[in-house]
PDB file of C-alpha atoms and ligand atoms in Angstrom:
ATOM      1  CA  MET P 266       0.000   0.000   0.000  1.00  0.00           C
ATOM      2  CA  ASN P 267       1.253   3.404  -0.921  1.00  0.00           C
ATOM      3  CA  ILE P 268      -0.178   6.868  -1.467  1.00  0.00           C
ATOM      4  CA  SER P 269       1.743   9.437  -3.439  1.00  0.00           C
ATOM      5  CA  ILE P 270       0.521  13.033  -3.431  1.00  0.00           C
ATOM      6  CA  GLN P 271       2.129  15.158  -6.117  1.00  0.00           C
ATOM      7  CA  GLY P 272       1.960  18.914  -6.594  1.00  0.00           C
ATOM      8  CA  LEU P 273      -1.509  19.289  -5.154  1.00  0.00           C
ATOM      9  CA  ASN P 274      -3.208  22.700  -5.232  1.00  0.00           C
ATOM     10  CA  LYS P 275      -6.731  23.569  -4.176  1.00  0.00           C
ATOM     11  CA  ILE P 276      -8.271  26.929  -4.913  1.00  0.00           C
ATOM     12  CA  TYR P 277     -11.912  27.273  -3.833  1.00  0.00           C
ATOM     13  CA  PRO P 278     -14.399  29.064  -6.112  1.00  0.00           C
ATOM     14  CA  ASN P 279     -14.121  32.213  -3.947  1.00  0.00           C
ATOM     15  CA  GLY P 280     -10.417  32.396  -4.797  1.00  0.00           C
ATOM     16  CA  TYR P 281      -9.096  31.093  -1.482  1.00  0.00           C
ATOM     17  CA  GLN P 282      -6.070  28.858  -1.922  1.00  0.00           C
ATOM     18  CA  ALA P 283      -6.417  26.163   0.744  1.00  0.00           C
ATOM     19  CA  LEU P 284      -3.569  23.916  -0.502  1.00  0.00           C
ATOM     20  CA  THR P 285      -0.326  24.993  -2.158  1.00  0.00           C
ATOM     21  CA  ASP P 286       2.003  22.515  -3.866  1.00  0.00           C
ATOM     22  CA  VAL P 287       1.477  19.655  -1.420  1.00  0.00           C
ATOM     23  CA  ASN P 288       3.792  16.689  -1.959  1.00  0.00           C
ATOM     24  CA  LEU P 289       3.637  13.671   0.366  1.00  0.00           C
ATOM     25  CA  GLU P 290       4.569   9.997   0.295  1.00  0.00           C
ATOM     26  CA  ILE P 291       2.551   7.831   2.652  1.00  0.00           C
ATOM     27  CA  SER P 292       3.201   4.145   3.241  1.00  0.00           C
ATOM     28  CA  GLU P 293       1.776   1.480   5.560  1.00  0.00           C
ATOM     29  CA  GLY P 294       1.310   2.301   9.215  1.00  0.00           C
ATOM     30  CA  MET P 295       0.010   5.302  11.059  1.00  0.00           C
ATOM     31  CA  PHE P 296       0.567   8.675   9.432  1.00  0.00           C
ATOM     32  CA  GLY P 297      -0.216  11.832  11.388  1.00  0.00           C
ATOM     33  CA  LEU P 298      -1.362  14.958   9.614  1.00  0.00           C
ATOM     34  CA  LEU P 299      -0.957  17.767  12.098  1.00  0.00           C
ATOM     35  CA  GLY P 300      -1.867  21.401  11.685  1.00  0.00           C
ATOM     36  CA  PRO P 301      -3.804  24.258  13.248  1.00  0.00           C
ATOM     37  CA  ASN P 302      -7.437  24.899  12.364  1.00  0.00           C
ATOM     38  CA  GLY P 303      -7.715  26.224   8.848  1.00  0.00           C
ATOM     39  CA  ALA P 304      -4.397  24.674   7.735  1.00  0.00           C
ATOM     40  CA  GLY P 305      -6.096  22.715   4.959  1.00  0.00           C
ATOM     41  CA  LYS P 306      -6.273  19.242   6.526  1.00  0.00           C
ATOM     42  CA  SER P 307      -9.924  18.604   5.700  1.00  0.00           C
ATOM     43  CA  SER P 308      -9.437  19.909   2.178  1.00  0.00           C
ATOM     44  CA  LEU P 309      -6.580  17.448   1.692  1.00  0.00           C
ATOM     45  CA  MET P 310      -8.616  14.594   3.200  1.00  0.00           C
ATOM     46  CA  ARG P 311     -11.608  15.329   0.982  1.00  0.00           C
ATOM     47  CA  ILE P 312      -9.344  15.149  -2.074  1.00  0.00           C
ATOM     48  CA  LEU P 313      -7.770  11.897  -0.849  1.00  0.00           C
ATOM     49  CA  VAL P 314     -11.154  10.221  -0.465  1.00  0.00           C
ATOM     50  CA  THR P 315     -12.157  11.462  -3.952  1.00  0.00           C
ATOM     51  CA  LEU P 316     -15.023  13.603  -2.614  1.00  0.00           C
ATOM     52  CA  MET P 317     -13.416  16.718  -4.069  1.00  0.00           C
ATOM     53  CA  LYS P 318     -11.166  17.407  -7.040  1.00  0.00           C
ATOM     54  CA  PRO P 319      -7.892  19.293  -6.669  1.00  0.00           C
ATOM     55  CA  SER P 320      -7.374  22.400  -8.809  1.00  0.00           C
ATOM     56  CA  SER P 321      -4.147  20.810 -10.000  1.00  0.00           C
ATOM     57  CA  GLY P 322      -1.827  17.980  -9.041  1.00  0.00           C
ATOM     58  CA  GLN P 323      -2.445  14.285  -8.546  1.00  0.00           C
ATOM     59  CA  VAL P 324      -2.963  11.558  -5.987  1.00  0.00           C
ATOM     60  CA  PHE P 325      -1.735   8.049  -6.780  1.00  0.00           C
ATOM     61  CA  VAL P 326      -2.910   5.033  -4.800  1.00  0.00           C
ATOM     62  CA  ASN P 327      -0.671   2.029  -5.436  1.00  0.00           C
ATOM     63  CA  GLY P 328       0.474   3.793  -8.583  1.00  0.00           C
ATOM     64  CA  LYS P 329      -3.036   4.417  -9.898  1.00  0.00           C
ATOM     65  CA  ASP P 330      -4.280   7.938 -10.518  1.00  0.00           C
ATOM     66  CA  ALA P 331      -7.088   8.362  -7.956  1.00  0.00           C
ATOM     67  CA  SER P 332      -9.106  10.780 -10.101  1.00  0.00           C
ATOM     68  CA  LYS P 333      -9.281   8.169 -12.894  1.00  0.00           C
ATOM     69  CA  ASN P 334      -9.821   5.195 -10.570  1.00  0.00           C
ATOM     70  CA  ARG P 335     -12.370   6.414  -8.076  1.00  0.00           C
ATOM     71  CA  ASP P 336     -14.099   3.063  -7.634  1.00  0.00           C
ATOM     72  CA  TYR P 337     -10.761   1.365  -6.997  1.00  0.00           C
ATOM     73  CA  VAL P 338      -9.850   3.944  -4.340  1.00  0.00           C
ATOM     74  CA  ARG P 339     -13.277   3.957  -2.727  1.00  0.00           C
ATOM     75  CA  SER P 340     -13.410   0.166  -2.502  1.00  0.00           C
ATOM     76  CA  MET P 341     -10.457   0.168  -0.132  1.00  0.00           C
ATOM     77  CA  LEU P 342     -11.352   3.260   1.817  1.00  0.00           C
ATOM     78  CA  GLY P 343     -12.754   3.838   5.273  1.00  0.00           C
ATOM     79  CA  TYR P 344     -13.485   7.464   6.065  1.00  0.00           C
ATOM     80  CA  LEU P 345     -14.511   9.017   9.340  1.00  0.00           C
ATOM     81  CA  PRO P 346     -15.291  12.641   8.572  1.00  0.00           C
ATOM     82  CA  GLN P 347     -15.272  15.433  11.113  1.00  0.00           C
ATOM     83  CA  ASP P 348     -19.031  15.851  11.044  1.00  0.00           C
ATOM     84  CA  PHE P 349     -20.177  12.267  10.898  1.00  0.00           C
ATOM     85  CA  SER P 350     -23.935  12.055  10.476  1.00  0.00           C
ATOM     86  CA  PHE P 351     -26.226   9.036  10.484  1.00  0.00           C
ATOM     87  CA  PHE P 352     -29.861   8.037  10.518  1.00  0.00           C
ATOM     88  CA  SER P 353     -30.848   8.488  14.130  1.00  0.00           C
ATOM     89  CA  ASN P 354     -33.945   6.337  13.775  1.00  0.00           C
ATOM     90  CA  LEU P 355     -32.016   3.215  12.900  1.00  0.00           C
ATOM     91  CA  ARG P 356     -30.901   0.942  15.683  1.00  0.00           C
ATOM     92  CA  THR P 357     -27.145   0.808  16.183  1.00  0.00           C
ATOM     93  CA  HIS P 358     -26.784  -2.640  14.600  1.00  0.00           C
ATOM     94  CA  GLU P 359     -29.126  -1.709  11.745  1.00  0.00           C
ATOM     95  CA  PHE P 360     -27.047   1.324  10.941  1.00  0.00           C
ATOM     96  CA  LEU P 361     -23.876  -0.755  10.778  1.00  0.00           C
ATOM     97  CA  ASP P 362     -25.609  -3.313   8.583  1.00  0.00           C
ATOM     98  CA  TYR P 363     -26.645  -0.469   6.293  1.00  0.00           C
ATOM     99  CA  ALA P 364     -23.047   0.844   6.177  1.00  0.00           C
ATOM    100  CA  ALA P 365     -21.818  -2.662   5.333  1.00  0.00           C
ATOM    101  CA  ARG P 366     -24.313  -2.918   2.479  1.00  0.00           C
ATOM    102  CA  LEU P 367     -23.201   0.458   1.143  1.00  0.00           C
ATOM    103  CA  ALA P 368     -19.620  -0.772   1.262  1.00  0.00           C
ATOM    104  CA  GLY P 369     -20.633  -3.645  -1.028  1.00  0.00           C
ATOM    105  CA  MET P 370     -20.898  -6.530   1.436  1.00  0.00           C
ATOM    106  CA  ASN P 371     -23.704  -8.487  -0.195  1.00  0.00           C
ATOM    107  CA  SER P 372     -23.787 -11.649   1.858  1.00  0.00           C
ATOM    108  CA  ARG P 373     -26.254 -11.260   4.718  1.00  0.00           C
ATOM    109  CA  ARG P 374     -24.389 -13.831   6.844  1.00  0.00           C
ATOM    110  CA  LYS P 375     -21.014 -12.101   6.360  1.00  0.00           C
ATOM    111  CA  ARG P 376     -22.599  -8.745   7.110  1.00  0.00           C
ATOM    112  CA  SER P 377     -24.114 -10.000  10.315  1.00  0.00           C
ATOM    113  CA  GLN P 378     -20.742 -11.426  11.415  1.00  0.00           C
ATOM    114  CA  ALA P 379     -18.963  -8.197  10.523  1.00  0.00           C
ATOM    115  CA  VAL P 380     -21.541  -6.105  12.399  1.00  0.00           C
ATOM    116  CA  ASP P 381     -21.237  -8.197  15.574  1.00  0.00           C
ATOM    117  CA  HIS P 382     -17.443  -8.111  15.350  1.00  0.00           C
ATOM    118  CA  MET P 383     -17.354  -4.322  14.951  1.00  0.00           C
ATOM    119  CA  LEU P 384     -19.870  -3.819  17.771  1.00  0.00           C
ATOM    120  CA  GLU P 385     -17.572  -5.815  20.056  1.00  0.00           C
ATOM    121  CA  GLU P 386     -14.478  -4.044  18.783  1.00  0.00           C
ATOM    122  CA  VAL P 387     -15.752  -0.539  19.573  1.00  0.00           C
ATOM    123  CA  GLY P 388     -17.626  -1.536  22.732  1.00  0.00           C
ATOM    124  CA  LEU P 389     -21.165  -0.984  21.493  1.00  0.00           C
ATOM    125  CA  PHE P 390     -22.420  -4.569  21.588  1.00  0.00           C
ATOM    126  CA  ASP P 391     -24.482  -3.986  24.726  1.00  0.00           C
ATOM    127  CA  VAL P 392     -26.309  -1.053  23.148  1.00  0.00           C
ATOM    128  CA  ARG P 393     -26.714  -2.613  19.706  1.00  0.00           C
ATOM    129  CA  SER P 394     -30.525  -2.350  19.856  1.00  0.00           C
ATOM    130  CA  ARG P 395     -30.576   1.268  20.961  1.00  0.00           C
ATOM    131  CA  LYS P 396     -31.555   3.895  18.390  1.00  0.00           C
ATOM    132  CA  ALA P 397     -28.407   5.546  17.046  1.00  0.00           C
ATOM    133  CA  GLY P 398     -29.832   8.976  17.872  1.00  0.00           C
ATOM    134  CA  LYS P 399     -30.095   7.993  21.553  1.00  0.00           C
ATOM    135  CA  LEU P 400     -26.401   7.110  21.971  1.00  0.00           C
ATOM    136  CA  SER P 401     -24.093   9.326  24.044  1.00  0.00           C
ATOM    137  CA  GLY P 402     -21.588  11.610  22.282  1.00  0.00           C
ATOM    138  CA  GLY P 403     -18.700   9.194  22.751  1.00  0.00           C
ATOM    139  CA  MET P 404     -20.816   6.247  21.614  1.00  0.00           C
ATOM    140  CA  LYS P 405     -21.847   8.102  18.455  1.00  0.00           C
ATOM    141  CA  ARG P 406     -18.201   8.733  17.721  1.00  0.00           C
ATOM    142  CA  ARG P 407     -17.472   5.033  18.139  1.00  0.00           C
ATOM    143  CA  LEU P 408     -20.351   4.188  15.836  1.00  0.00           C
ATOM    144  CA  GLY P 409     -18.688   6.483  13.305  1.00  0.00           C
ATOM    145  CA  ILE P 410     -15.453   4.556  13.704  1.00  0.00           C
ATOM    146  CA  ALA P 411     -17.281   1.250  13.364  1.00  0.00           C
ATOM    147  CA  GLN P 412     -18.976   2.275  10.091  1.00  0.00           C
ATOM    148  CA  ALA P 413     -15.627   3.419   8.688  1.00  0.00           C
ATOM    149  CA  LEU P 414     -13.996   0.069   9.475  1.00  0.00           C
ATOM    150  CA  ILE P 415     -16.816  -2.350   8.649  1.00  0.00           C
ATOM    151  CA  ASN P 416     -15.518  -3.338   5.200  1.00  0.00           C
ATOM    152  CA  GLU P 417     -11.948  -3.906   6.450  1.00  0.00           C
ATOM    153  CA  PRO P 418     -10.536  -0.960   4.520  1.00  0.00           C
ATOM    154  CA  LYS P 419      -6.888  -0.774   3.459  1.00  0.00           C
ATOM    155  CA  ILE P 420      -6.824   2.997   3.759  1.00  0.00           C
ATOM    156  CA  ILE P 421      -8.392   4.511   6.831  1.00  0.00           C
ATOM    157  CA  ILE P 422      -8.785   8.247   6.996  1.00  0.00           C
ATOM    158  CA  VAL P 423      -9.805   9.789  10.279  1.00  0.00           C
ATOM    159  CA  ASP P 424     -10.496  13.500  10.544  1.00  0.00           C
ATOM    160  CA  GLU P 425     -10.076  15.045  14.023  1.00  0.00           C
ATOM    161  CA  PRO P 426     -10.722  11.812  15.891  1.00  0.00           C
ATOM    162  CA  THR P 427     -10.673  12.910  19.480  1.00  0.00           C
ATOM    163  CA  THR P 428     -12.916  15.939  19.593  1.00  0.00           C
ATOM    164  CA  GLY P 429     -15.816  15.202  21.891  1.00  0.00           C
ATOM    165  CA  LEU P 430     -14.193  12.143  23.448  1.00  0.00           C
ATOM    166  CA  ASP P 431     -13.284  11.937  27.112  1.00  0.00           C
ATOM    167  CA  PRO P 432      -9.716  10.819  28.004  1.00  0.00           C
ATOM    168  CA  GLU P 433     -10.683   7.195  28.484  1.00  0.00           C
ATOM    169  CA  GLU P 434     -12.400   7.085  25.121  1.00  0.00           C
ATOM    170  CA  ARG P 435      -9.443   8.762  23.464  1.00  0.00           C
ATOM    171  CA  ILE P 436      -7.122   6.083  24.767  1.00  0.00           C
ATOM    172  CA  ARG P 437      -9.487   3.352  23.682  1.00  0.00           C
ATOM    173  CA  PHE P 438      -9.716   4.931  20.242  1.00  0.00           C
ATOM    174  CA  ARG P 439      -5.944   5.267  19.874  1.00  0.00           C
ATOM    175  CA  ASN P 440      -5.439   1.666  20.886  1.00  0.00           C
ATOM    176  CA  LEU P 441      -7.974   0.539  18.343  1.00  0.00           C
ATOM    177  CA  LEU P 442      -6.150   2.427  15.593  1.00  0.00           C
ATOM    178  CA  ALA P 443      -2.750   1.178  16.763  1.00  0.00           C
ATOM    179  CA  ARG P 444      -4.009  -2.395  16.618  1.00  0.00           C
ATOM    180  CA  LEU P 445      -5.262  -1.860  13.082  1.00  0.00           C
ATOM    181  CA  SER P 446      -2.032  -0.253  11.953  1.00  0.00           C
ATOM    182  CA  SER P 447      -0.099  -3.414  12.756  1.00  0.00           C
ATOM    183  CA  GLN P 448      -1.855  -4.898   9.731  1.00  0.00           C
ATOM    184  CA  ASP P 449      -1.284  -4.139   6.097  1.00  0.00           C
ATOM    185  CA  VAL P 450      -3.094  -0.783   6.132  1.00  0.00           C
ATOM    186  CA  ILE P 451      -2.501   2.935   5.882  1.00  0.00           C
ATOM    187  CA  ILE P 452      -4.091   5.024   8.594  1.00  0.00           C
ATOM    188  CA  ILE P 453      -4.092   8.773   8.191  1.00  0.00           C
ATOM    189  CA  LEU P 454      -4.912  10.640  11.349  1.00  0.00           C
ATOM    190  CA  SER P 455      -5.723  14.280  10.831  1.00  0.00           C
ATOM    191  CA  THR P 456      -5.685  16.382  13.971  1.00  0.00           C
ATOM    192  CA  HIS P 457      -4.679  19.616  15.655  1.00  0.00           C
ATOM    193  CA  ILE P 458      -3.981  17.745  18.902  1.00  0.00           C
ATOM    194  CA  VAL P 459      -0.255  17.154  19.251  1.00  0.00           C
ATOM    195  CA  ALA P 460      -0.628  14.357  21.811  1.00  0.00           C
ATOM    196  CA  ASP P 461      -2.565  12.200  19.360  1.00  0.00           C
ATOM    197  CA  ILE P 462       0.381  12.236  16.982  1.00  0.00           C
ATOM    198  CA  SER P 463       3.195  11.710  19.469  1.00  0.00           C
ATOM    199  CA  SER P 464       1.795   8.579  21.037  1.00  0.00           C
ATOM    200  CA  THR P 465       0.885   6.742  17.881  1.00  0.00           C
ATOM    201  CA  CYS P 466       2.472   7.944  14.647  1.00  0.00           C
ATOM    202  CA  GLU P 467       5.854   6.969  13.219  1.00  0.00           C
ATOM    203  CA  HIS P 468       5.493   9.326  10.302  1.00  0.00           C
ATOM    204  CA  MET P 469       3.881  12.699  10.142  1.00  0.00           C
ATOM    205  CA  ALA P 470       3.470  15.890   8.180  1.00  0.00           C
ATOM    206  CA  LEU P 471       2.873  19.348   9.491  1.00  0.00           C
ATOM    207  CA  LEU P 472       0.492  21.389   7.406  1.00  0.00           C
ATOM    208  CA  ASN P 473       0.456  25.141   7.875  1.00  0.00           C
ATOM    209  CA  ARG P 474      -1.529  27.595   5.753  1.00  0.00           C
ATOM    210  CA  GLY P 475      -1.985  25.021   3.048  1.00  0.00           C
ATOM    211  CA  GLN P 476       1.680  24.103   2.809  1.00  0.00           C
ATOM    212  CA  VAL P 477       3.723  21.183   4.092  1.00  0.00           C
ATOM    213  CA  ALA P 478       5.999  22.799   6.682  1.00  0.00           C
ATOM    214  CA  PHE P 479       7.588  19.518   7.742  1.00  0.00           C
ATOM    215  CA  THR P 480       7.488  15.842   6.907  1.00  0.00           C
ATOM    216  CA  GLY P 481       9.322  13.086   8.775  1.00  0.00           C
ATOM    217  CA  SER P 482       9.067  11.414  12.165  1.00  0.00           C
ATOM    218  CA  PRO P 483       7.890  13.191  15.332  1.00  0.00           C
ATOM    219  CA  GLU P 484      11.447  12.721  16.677  1.00  0.00           C
ATOM    220  CA  GLU P 485      12.887  14.572  13.675  1.00  0.00           C
ATOM    221  CA  LEU P 486      10.476  17.427  14.201  1.00  0.00           C
ATOM    222  CA  ILE P 487      11.664  17.687  17.799  1.00  0.00           C
ATOM    223  CA  ARG P 488      15.301  17.539  16.692  1.00  0.00           C
ATOM    224  CA  GLN P 489      14.742  20.432  14.296  1.00  0.00           C
ATOM    225  CA  ALA P 490      13.357  22.564  17.109  1.00  0.00           C
ATOM    226  CA  GLN P 491      16.486  22.080  19.213  1.00  0.00           C
ATOM    227  CA  ASN P 492      18.100  25.364  20.302  1.00  0.00           C
ATOM    228  CA  HIS P 493      14.835  27.150  19.618  1.00  0.00           C
ATOM    229  CA  VAL P 494      13.189  26.526  22.969  1.00  0.00           C
ATOM    230  CA  TRP P 495      14.304  28.551  25.966  1.00  0.00           C
ATOM    231  CA  SER P 496      13.745  28.738  29.660  1.00  0.00           C
ATOM    232  CA  ILE P 497      13.827  32.254  31.169  1.00  0.00           C
ATOM    233  CA  TYR P 498      13.499  33.451  34.770  1.00  0.00           C
ATOM    234  CA  VAL P 499      11.744  36.809  34.891  1.00  0.00           C
ATOM    235  CA  THR P 500      10.130  39.218  37.310  1.00  0.00           C
ATOM    236  CA  GLU P 501       6.436  39.929  37.051  1.00  0.00           C
ATOM    237  CA  LYS P 502       7.120  43.144  35.108  1.00  0.00           C
ATOM    238  CA  GLU P 503       9.465  41.432  32.685  1.00  0.00           C
ATOM    239  CA  TYR P 504       6.919  38.697  32.185  1.00  0.00           C
ATOM    240  CA  VAL P 505       4.548  41.083  30.407  1.00  0.00           C
ATOM    241  CA  GLU P 506       7.367  42.139  28.098  1.00  0.00           C
ATOM    242  CA  VAL P 507       8.471  38.592  27.361  1.00  0.00           C
ATOM    243  CA  ASN P 508       4.904  37.611  26.619  1.00  0.00           C
ATOM    244  CA  GLN P 509       4.654  40.348  24.016  1.00  0.00           C
ATOM    245  CA  LYS P 510       7.998  39.629  22.383  1.00  0.00           C
ATOM    246  CA  TYR P 511       8.050  35.831  22.335  1.00  0.00           C
ATOM    247  CA  GLN P 512       5.810  32.851  21.911  1.00  0.00           C
ATOM    248  CA  VAL P 513       5.299  31.586  25.480  1.00  0.00           C
ATOM    249  CA  VAL P 514       4.505  27.872  25.685  1.00  0.00           C
ATOM    250  CA  ALA P 515       4.615  27.374  29.460  1.00  0.00           C
ATOM    251  CA  THR P 516       4.664  29.459  32.635  1.00  0.00           C
ATOM    252  CA  VAL P 517       5.543  28.285  36.136  1.00  0.00           C
ATOM    253  CA  MET P 518       5.328  30.540  39.188  1.00  0.00           C
ATOM    254  CA  MET P 519       8.463  30.452  41.359  1.00  0.00           C
ATOM    255  CA  ASN P 520       9.266  32.014  44.764  1.00  0.00           C
ATOM    256  CA  ASP P 521      10.880  35.112  43.321  1.00  0.00           C
ATOM    257  CA  GLY P 522       9.303  35.434  39.888  1.00  0.00           C
ATOM    258  CA  TRP P 523       8.304  33.322  36.948  1.00  0.00           C
ATOM    259  CA  LYS P 524       9.893  30.607  34.892  1.00  0.00           C
ATOM    260  CA  VAL P 525       8.693  30.815  31.333  1.00  0.00           C
ATOM    261  CA  THR P 526       9.338  28.589  28.381  1.00  0.00           C
ATOM    262  CA  VAL P 527       9.454  30.429  25.084  1.00  0.00           C
ATOM    263  CA  VAL P 528       9.936  29.383  21.487  1.00  0.00           C
ATOM    264  CA  GLY P 529      12.063  31.466  19.144  1.00  0.00           C
ATOM    265  CA  ASP P 530      15.277  31.617  17.139  1.00  0.00           C
ATOM    266  CA  GLU P 531      17.059  33.576  19.847  1.00  0.00           C
ATOM    267  CA  VAL P 532      16.320  35.407  23.055  1.00  0.00           C
ATOM    268  CA  GLU P 533      17.967  38.732  23.730  1.00  0.00           C
ATOM    269  CA  GLY P 534      18.096  40.795  26.892  1.00  0.00           C
ATOM    270  CA  TYR P 535      17.264  37.990  29.310  1.00  0.00           C
ATOM    271  CA  GLU P 536      19.201  35.165  30.781  1.00  0.00           C
ATOM    272  CA  ALA P 537      17.858  32.339  28.714  1.00  0.00           C
ATOM    273  CA  GLU P 538      18.883  28.724  28.713  1.00  0.00           C
ATOM    274  CA  PRO P 539      18.086  26.419  25.805  1.00  0.00           C
ATOM    275  CA  ILE P 540      16.033  23.403  26.900  1.00  0.00           C
ATOM    276  CA  ALA P 541      15.173  20.113  25.261  1.00  0.00           C
ATOM    277  CA  PRO P 542      11.997  20.593  23.197  1.00  0.00           C
ATOM    278  CA  ASN P 543       9.023  18.285  23.270  1.00  0.00           C
ATOM    279  CA  LEU P 544       6.678  17.722  20.341  1.00  0.00           C
ATOM    280  CA  GLU P 545       4.333  20.492  21.396  1.00  0.00           C
ATOM    281  CA  HIS P 546       7.189  23.018  21.525  1.00  0.00           C
ATOM    282  CA  ALA P 547       8.399  21.841  18.129  1.00  0.00           C
ATOM    283  CA  TYR P 548       4.911  22.189  16.701  1.00  0.00           C
ATOM    284  CA  VAL P 549       4.575  25.766  17.958  1.00  0.00           C
ATOM    285  CA  TYR P 550       8.036  26.581  16.637  1.00  0.00           C
ATOM    286  CA  PHE P 551       7.195  25.325  13.162  1.00  0.00           C
ATOM    287  CA  VAL P 552       3.769  26.924  13.006  1.00  0.00           C
ATOM    288  CA  GLU P 553       5.018  30.296  14.262  1.00  0.00           C
ATOM    289  CA  HIS P 554       8.446  30.463  12.692  1.00  0.00           C
ATOM    290  CA  THR P 555       8.257  28.798   9.327  1.00  0.00           C
ATOM    291  CA  MET P 556       6.749  30.259   6.210  1.00  0.00           C
ATOM    292  CA  LYS P 557       6.249  33.674   7.776  1.00  0.00           C
ATOM    293  CA  ASN P 558       6.295  35.177   4.322  1.00  0.00           C
ATOM    294  CA  SER P 559       3.840  32.835   2.716  1.00  0.00           C
ATOM    295  CA  HIS P 560       0.311  33.933   2.003  1.00  0.00           C
ATOM    296  CA  SER P 561      -2.579  31.881   0.768  1.00  0.00           C
ATOM    297  CA  TYR P 562      -4.795  34.402  -0.890  1.00  0.00           C
ATOM    298  CA  GLN P 563      -4.742  34.564  -4.640  1.00  0.00           C
ATOM    299  CA  SER P 564      -5.298  38.010  -5.983  1.00  0.00           C
TER     300      SER P 564
HETATM  301  P1  ADP I 860      -8.528  22.330   8.491  1.00  0.00           P
HETATM  302  O1  ADP I 860      -9.206  21.032   8.249  1.00  0.00           O
HETATM  303  O2  ADP I 860      -7.051  22.196   8.648  1.00  0.00           O
HETATM  304  O3  ADP I 860      -9.142  23.110   9.616  1.00  0.00           O
HETATM  305  P2  ADP I 860      -9.795  23.184   6.017  1.00  0.00           P
HETATM  306  O4  ADP I 860      -9.298  22.354   4.892  1.00  0.00           O
HETATM  307  O5  ADP I 860     -11.146  22.862   6.573  1.00  0.00           O
HETATM  308  O6  ADP I 860      -8.696  23.235   7.173  1.00  0.00           O
HETATM  309  O7  ADP I 860      -9.829  24.698   5.563  1.00  0.00           O
HETATM  310  C1  ADP I 860      -8.672  25.341   5.033  1.00  0.00           C
HETATM  311  C2  ADP I 860      -9.054  26.750   4.611  1.00  0.00           C
HETATM  312  O8  ADP I 860      -9.892  26.697   3.478  1.00  0.00           O
HETATM  313  C3  ADP I 860      -9.806  27.501   5.681  1.00  0.00           C
HETATM  314  O9  ADP I 860      -9.361  28.835   5.700  1.00  0.00           O
HETATM  315  C4  ADP I 860     -11.246  27.420   5.230  1.00  0.00           C
HETATM  316  O10 ADP I 860     -11.981  28.563   5.649  1.00  0.00           O
HETATM  317  C5  ADP I 860     -11.107  27.382   3.730  1.00  0.00           C
HETATM  318  N1  ADP I 860     -12.218  26.638   3.105  1.00  0.00           N
HETATM  319  C6  ADP I 860     -12.631  25.388   3.387  1.00  0.00           C
HETATM  320  N2  ADP I 860     -13.653  25.022   2.596  1.00  0.00           N
HETATM  321  C7  ADP I 860     -13.912  26.071   1.794  1.00  0.00           C
HETATM  322  C8  ADP I 860     -14.855  26.339   0.746  1.00  0.00           C
HETATM  323  N3  ADP I 860     -15.751  25.415   0.373  1.00  0.00           N
HETATM  324  N4  ADP I 860     -14.814  27.553   0.148  1.00  0.00           N
HETATM  325  C9  ADP I 860     -13.901  28.483   0.515  1.00  0.00           C
HETATM  326  N5  ADP I 860     -12.978  28.292   1.481  1.00  0.00           N
HETATM  327  C10 ADP I 860     -12.984  27.114   2.114  1.00  0.00           C
END
């Protein structure tokens, strides 16, 4: 399995350029697509799942041009969109059966087995007869996951998985994805939550204002932020100044002032010590300090 994204641009009808020359190679395993809101993640995902056409550029799935082989791509795809909607009047198991039929599973016996298996897998077996509309927020999210996985897809695309999930459900969800990624599948996890990437993804890309600001492993991202994260001791008065001048990522109150962690190329005028960055620091560094001169509006 392999996805190759080449020279992708997306300009919406109103002239807004949401993606600019995106190039990515994605192979088996868990791939994290990280970026702030508005970075273009959903636009990229919608193109990948062939719901939207790029303005230019191509996506190849196992060497096949996705725009010319939509059925091929869709047959191996499981997609959990950000705003997953369903028929709230169907019972949970009926909805999954419906999703399985849509995915082309024609055998009633196989469908029934797949539905029971998925219900167990996402922990909804006990509420299988409840109307989907009556499930809790977390349960609805899990139903979304179940419908995306019912046809054993080879490419799983998950948009913002953890919004609306409590910590326990997030962990359960991550474990489910990690288990799947040990098989012969590509999982693309699109999120603005750094912690979701660090604990699960070997490979990642950072998308910022429609452009790929970084691609590699989370460890490489951290390495590239080395010597750009600083610890400074300041008085209360200085703190206001520092906050205006630098990107503050953490503040700790001490006996005689404040200890702040800031991200930046250099710190002048204060006694600053470089500290070892974590993924969150590295993310802030890249989002704030790369591509300062880029702009996404087409005139
Ligand atoms: P993300 O998923 O990273 O939050 P999106 O792909 O949803 O980013 O959006 C990227 C940018 O494109 C945003 O500024 C958004 O407002 C804009 N955008 C998204 N969809 C449309 C559209 N249909 N028409 C115009 N602009 C859009």
